[in-house]
PDB file of C-alpha atoms in Angstrom:
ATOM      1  CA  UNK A  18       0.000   0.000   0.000  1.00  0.00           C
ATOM      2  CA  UNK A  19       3.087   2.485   0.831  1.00  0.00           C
ATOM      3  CA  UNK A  20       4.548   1.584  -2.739  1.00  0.00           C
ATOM      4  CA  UNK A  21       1.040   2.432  -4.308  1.00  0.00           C
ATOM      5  CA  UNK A  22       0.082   5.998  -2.586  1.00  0.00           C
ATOM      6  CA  UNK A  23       3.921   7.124  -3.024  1.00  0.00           C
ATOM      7  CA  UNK A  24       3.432   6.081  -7.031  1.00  0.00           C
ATOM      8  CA  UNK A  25       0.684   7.934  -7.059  1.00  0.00           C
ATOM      9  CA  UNK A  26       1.941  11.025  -5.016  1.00  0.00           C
ATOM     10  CA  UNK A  27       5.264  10.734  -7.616  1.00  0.00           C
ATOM     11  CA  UNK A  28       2.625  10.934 -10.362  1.00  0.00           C
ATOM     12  CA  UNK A  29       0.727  13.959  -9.352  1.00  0.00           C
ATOM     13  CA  UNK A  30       1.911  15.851  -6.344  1.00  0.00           C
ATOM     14  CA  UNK A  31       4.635  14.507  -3.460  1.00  0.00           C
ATOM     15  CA  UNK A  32       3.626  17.449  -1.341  1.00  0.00           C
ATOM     16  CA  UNK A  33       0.246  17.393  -1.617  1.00  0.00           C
ATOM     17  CA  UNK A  34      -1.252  16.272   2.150  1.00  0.00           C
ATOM     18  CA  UNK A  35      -2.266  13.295   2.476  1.00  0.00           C
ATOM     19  CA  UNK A  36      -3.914  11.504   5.283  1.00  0.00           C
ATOM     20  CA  UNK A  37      -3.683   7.113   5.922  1.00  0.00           C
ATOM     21  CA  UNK A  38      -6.301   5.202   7.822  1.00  0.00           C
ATOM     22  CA  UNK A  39      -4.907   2.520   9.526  1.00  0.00           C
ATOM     23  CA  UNK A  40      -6.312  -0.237  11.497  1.00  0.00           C
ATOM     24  CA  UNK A  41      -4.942   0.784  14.336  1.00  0.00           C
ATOM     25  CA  UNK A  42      -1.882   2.568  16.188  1.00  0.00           C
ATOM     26  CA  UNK A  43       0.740  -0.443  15.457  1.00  0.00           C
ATOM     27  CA  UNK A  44      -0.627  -0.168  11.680  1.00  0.00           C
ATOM     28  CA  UNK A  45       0.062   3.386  11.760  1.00  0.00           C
ATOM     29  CA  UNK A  46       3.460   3.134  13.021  1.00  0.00           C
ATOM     30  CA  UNK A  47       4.391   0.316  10.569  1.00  0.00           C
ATOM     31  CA  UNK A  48       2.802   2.572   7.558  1.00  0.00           C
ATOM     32  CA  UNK A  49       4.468   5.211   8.264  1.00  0.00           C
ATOM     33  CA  UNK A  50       7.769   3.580   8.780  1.00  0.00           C
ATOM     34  CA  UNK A  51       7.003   1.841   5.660  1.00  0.00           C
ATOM     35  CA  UNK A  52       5.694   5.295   3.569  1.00  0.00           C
ATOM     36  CA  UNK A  53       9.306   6.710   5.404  1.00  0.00           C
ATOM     37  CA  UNK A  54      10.994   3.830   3.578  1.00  0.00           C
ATOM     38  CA  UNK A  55       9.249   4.891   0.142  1.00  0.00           C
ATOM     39  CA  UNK A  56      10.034   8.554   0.369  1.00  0.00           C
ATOM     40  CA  UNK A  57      13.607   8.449   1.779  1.00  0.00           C
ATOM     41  CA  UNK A  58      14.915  11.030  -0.441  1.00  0.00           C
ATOM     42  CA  UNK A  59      12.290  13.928   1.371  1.00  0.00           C
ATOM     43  CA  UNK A  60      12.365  12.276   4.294  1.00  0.00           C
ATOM     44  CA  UNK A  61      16.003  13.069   4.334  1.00  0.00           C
ATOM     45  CA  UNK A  62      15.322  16.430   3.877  1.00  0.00           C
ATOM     46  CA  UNK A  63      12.990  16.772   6.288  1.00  0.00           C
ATOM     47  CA  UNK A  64      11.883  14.067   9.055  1.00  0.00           C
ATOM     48  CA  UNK A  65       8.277  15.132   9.237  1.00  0.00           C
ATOM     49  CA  UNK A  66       7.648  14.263   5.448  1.00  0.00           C
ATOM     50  CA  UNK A  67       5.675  11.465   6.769  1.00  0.00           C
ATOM     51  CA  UNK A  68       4.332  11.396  10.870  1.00  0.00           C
ATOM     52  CA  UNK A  69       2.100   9.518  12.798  1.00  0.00           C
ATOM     53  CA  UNK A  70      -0.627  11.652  13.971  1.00  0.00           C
ATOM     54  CA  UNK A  71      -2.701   9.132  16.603  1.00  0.00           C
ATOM     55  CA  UNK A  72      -3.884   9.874  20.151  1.00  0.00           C
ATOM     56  CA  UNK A  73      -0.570   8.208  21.839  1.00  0.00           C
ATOM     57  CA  UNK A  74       1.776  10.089  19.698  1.00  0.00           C
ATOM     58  CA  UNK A  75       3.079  13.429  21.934  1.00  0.00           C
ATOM     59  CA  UNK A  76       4.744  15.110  18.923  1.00  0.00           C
ATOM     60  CA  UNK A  77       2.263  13.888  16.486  1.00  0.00           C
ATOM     61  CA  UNK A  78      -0.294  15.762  17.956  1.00  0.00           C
ATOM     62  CA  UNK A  79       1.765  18.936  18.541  1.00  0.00           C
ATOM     63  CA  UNK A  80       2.333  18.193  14.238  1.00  0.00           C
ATOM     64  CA  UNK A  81      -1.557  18.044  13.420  1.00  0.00           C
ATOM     65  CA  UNK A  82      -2.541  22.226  13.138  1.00  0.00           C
ATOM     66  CA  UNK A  83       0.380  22.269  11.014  1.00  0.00           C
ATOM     67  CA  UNK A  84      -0.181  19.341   9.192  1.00  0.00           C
ATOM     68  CA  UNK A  85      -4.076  20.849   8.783  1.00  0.00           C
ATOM     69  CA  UNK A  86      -2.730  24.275   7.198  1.00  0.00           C
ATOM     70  CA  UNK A  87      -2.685  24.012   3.668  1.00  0.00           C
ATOM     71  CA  UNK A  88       0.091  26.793   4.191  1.00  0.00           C
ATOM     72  CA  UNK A  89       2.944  24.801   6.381  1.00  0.00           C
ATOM     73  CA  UNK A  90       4.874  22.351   3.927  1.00  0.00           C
ATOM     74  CA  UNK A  91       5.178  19.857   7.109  1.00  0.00           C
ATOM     75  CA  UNK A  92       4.100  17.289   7.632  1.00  0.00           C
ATOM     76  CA  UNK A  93       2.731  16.446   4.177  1.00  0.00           C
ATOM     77  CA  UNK A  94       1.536  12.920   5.198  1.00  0.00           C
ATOM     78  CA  UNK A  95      -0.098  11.885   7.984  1.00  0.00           C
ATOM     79  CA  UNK A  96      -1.216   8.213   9.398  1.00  0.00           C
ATOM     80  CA  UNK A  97      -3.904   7.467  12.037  1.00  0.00           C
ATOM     81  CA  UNK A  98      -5.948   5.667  13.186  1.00  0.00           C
ATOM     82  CA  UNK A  99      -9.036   7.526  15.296  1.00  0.00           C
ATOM     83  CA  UNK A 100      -7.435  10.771  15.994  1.00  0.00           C
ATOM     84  CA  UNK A 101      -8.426  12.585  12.973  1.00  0.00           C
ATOM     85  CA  UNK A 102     -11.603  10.569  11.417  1.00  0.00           C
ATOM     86  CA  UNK A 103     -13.786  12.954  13.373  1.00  0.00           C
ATOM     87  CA  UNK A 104     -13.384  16.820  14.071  1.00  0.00           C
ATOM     88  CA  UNK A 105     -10.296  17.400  11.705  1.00  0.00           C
ATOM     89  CA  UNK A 106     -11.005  20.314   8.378  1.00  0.00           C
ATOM     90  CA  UNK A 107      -7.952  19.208   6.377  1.00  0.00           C
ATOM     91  CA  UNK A 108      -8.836  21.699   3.553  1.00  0.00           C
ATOM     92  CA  UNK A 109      -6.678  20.233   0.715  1.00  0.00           C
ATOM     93  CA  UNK A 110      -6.222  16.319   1.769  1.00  0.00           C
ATOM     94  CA  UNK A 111      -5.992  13.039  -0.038  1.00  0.00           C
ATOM     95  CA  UNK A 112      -7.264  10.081   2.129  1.00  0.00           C
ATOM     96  CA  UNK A 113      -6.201   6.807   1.503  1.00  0.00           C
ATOM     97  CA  UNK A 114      -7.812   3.698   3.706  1.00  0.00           C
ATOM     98  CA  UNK A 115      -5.001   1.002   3.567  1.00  0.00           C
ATOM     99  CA  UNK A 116      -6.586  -2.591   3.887  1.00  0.00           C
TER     100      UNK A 116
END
């Protein structure tokens, strides 16, 4: 699933935001570690390319009003898993819902 939405992101946009339901907060560790993996080269540039953004997740959270404003480059994707499925206006999002 990582492989697909970072072919897809290389086809269109890699900065646009983009959010990734996960099953739960393991799955959104592993996805991001794995979407990390995909996108090494920004990444490198900048760590919060891809962050977890879940309820147990200190920085995360701190990372999800800028992760929200379609003005701050970072972070441009986000995985969760119930922190931001209610209650969250991400203006100019892709969503993705990895099986």
């Amino acid at each position: 699933m990582a492989r697909k939405i970072t072919e897809f992101l290389k086809g269109t946009d890699r900065f646009s935001k983009t959010i990734v339901f996960c099953r739960d907060i393991e799955h959104a560790e592993a996805m991001r570690q794995e979407l990390a993996n995909q996108n090494g080269d920004l990444v490198k540039e900048n760590y919060k390319y891809v962050m977890k953004i879940t309820g147990d997740d200190t920085e995360g959270k701190r990372e999800l009003d800028n992760f929200i404003d379609p003005e701050m480059r970072y972070p441009v994707i986000a995985t969760t898993s119930k922190l931001m499925t209610t209650g969250v206006d991400a203006q100019t999002c892709k969503a993705y819902r990895p099986r």
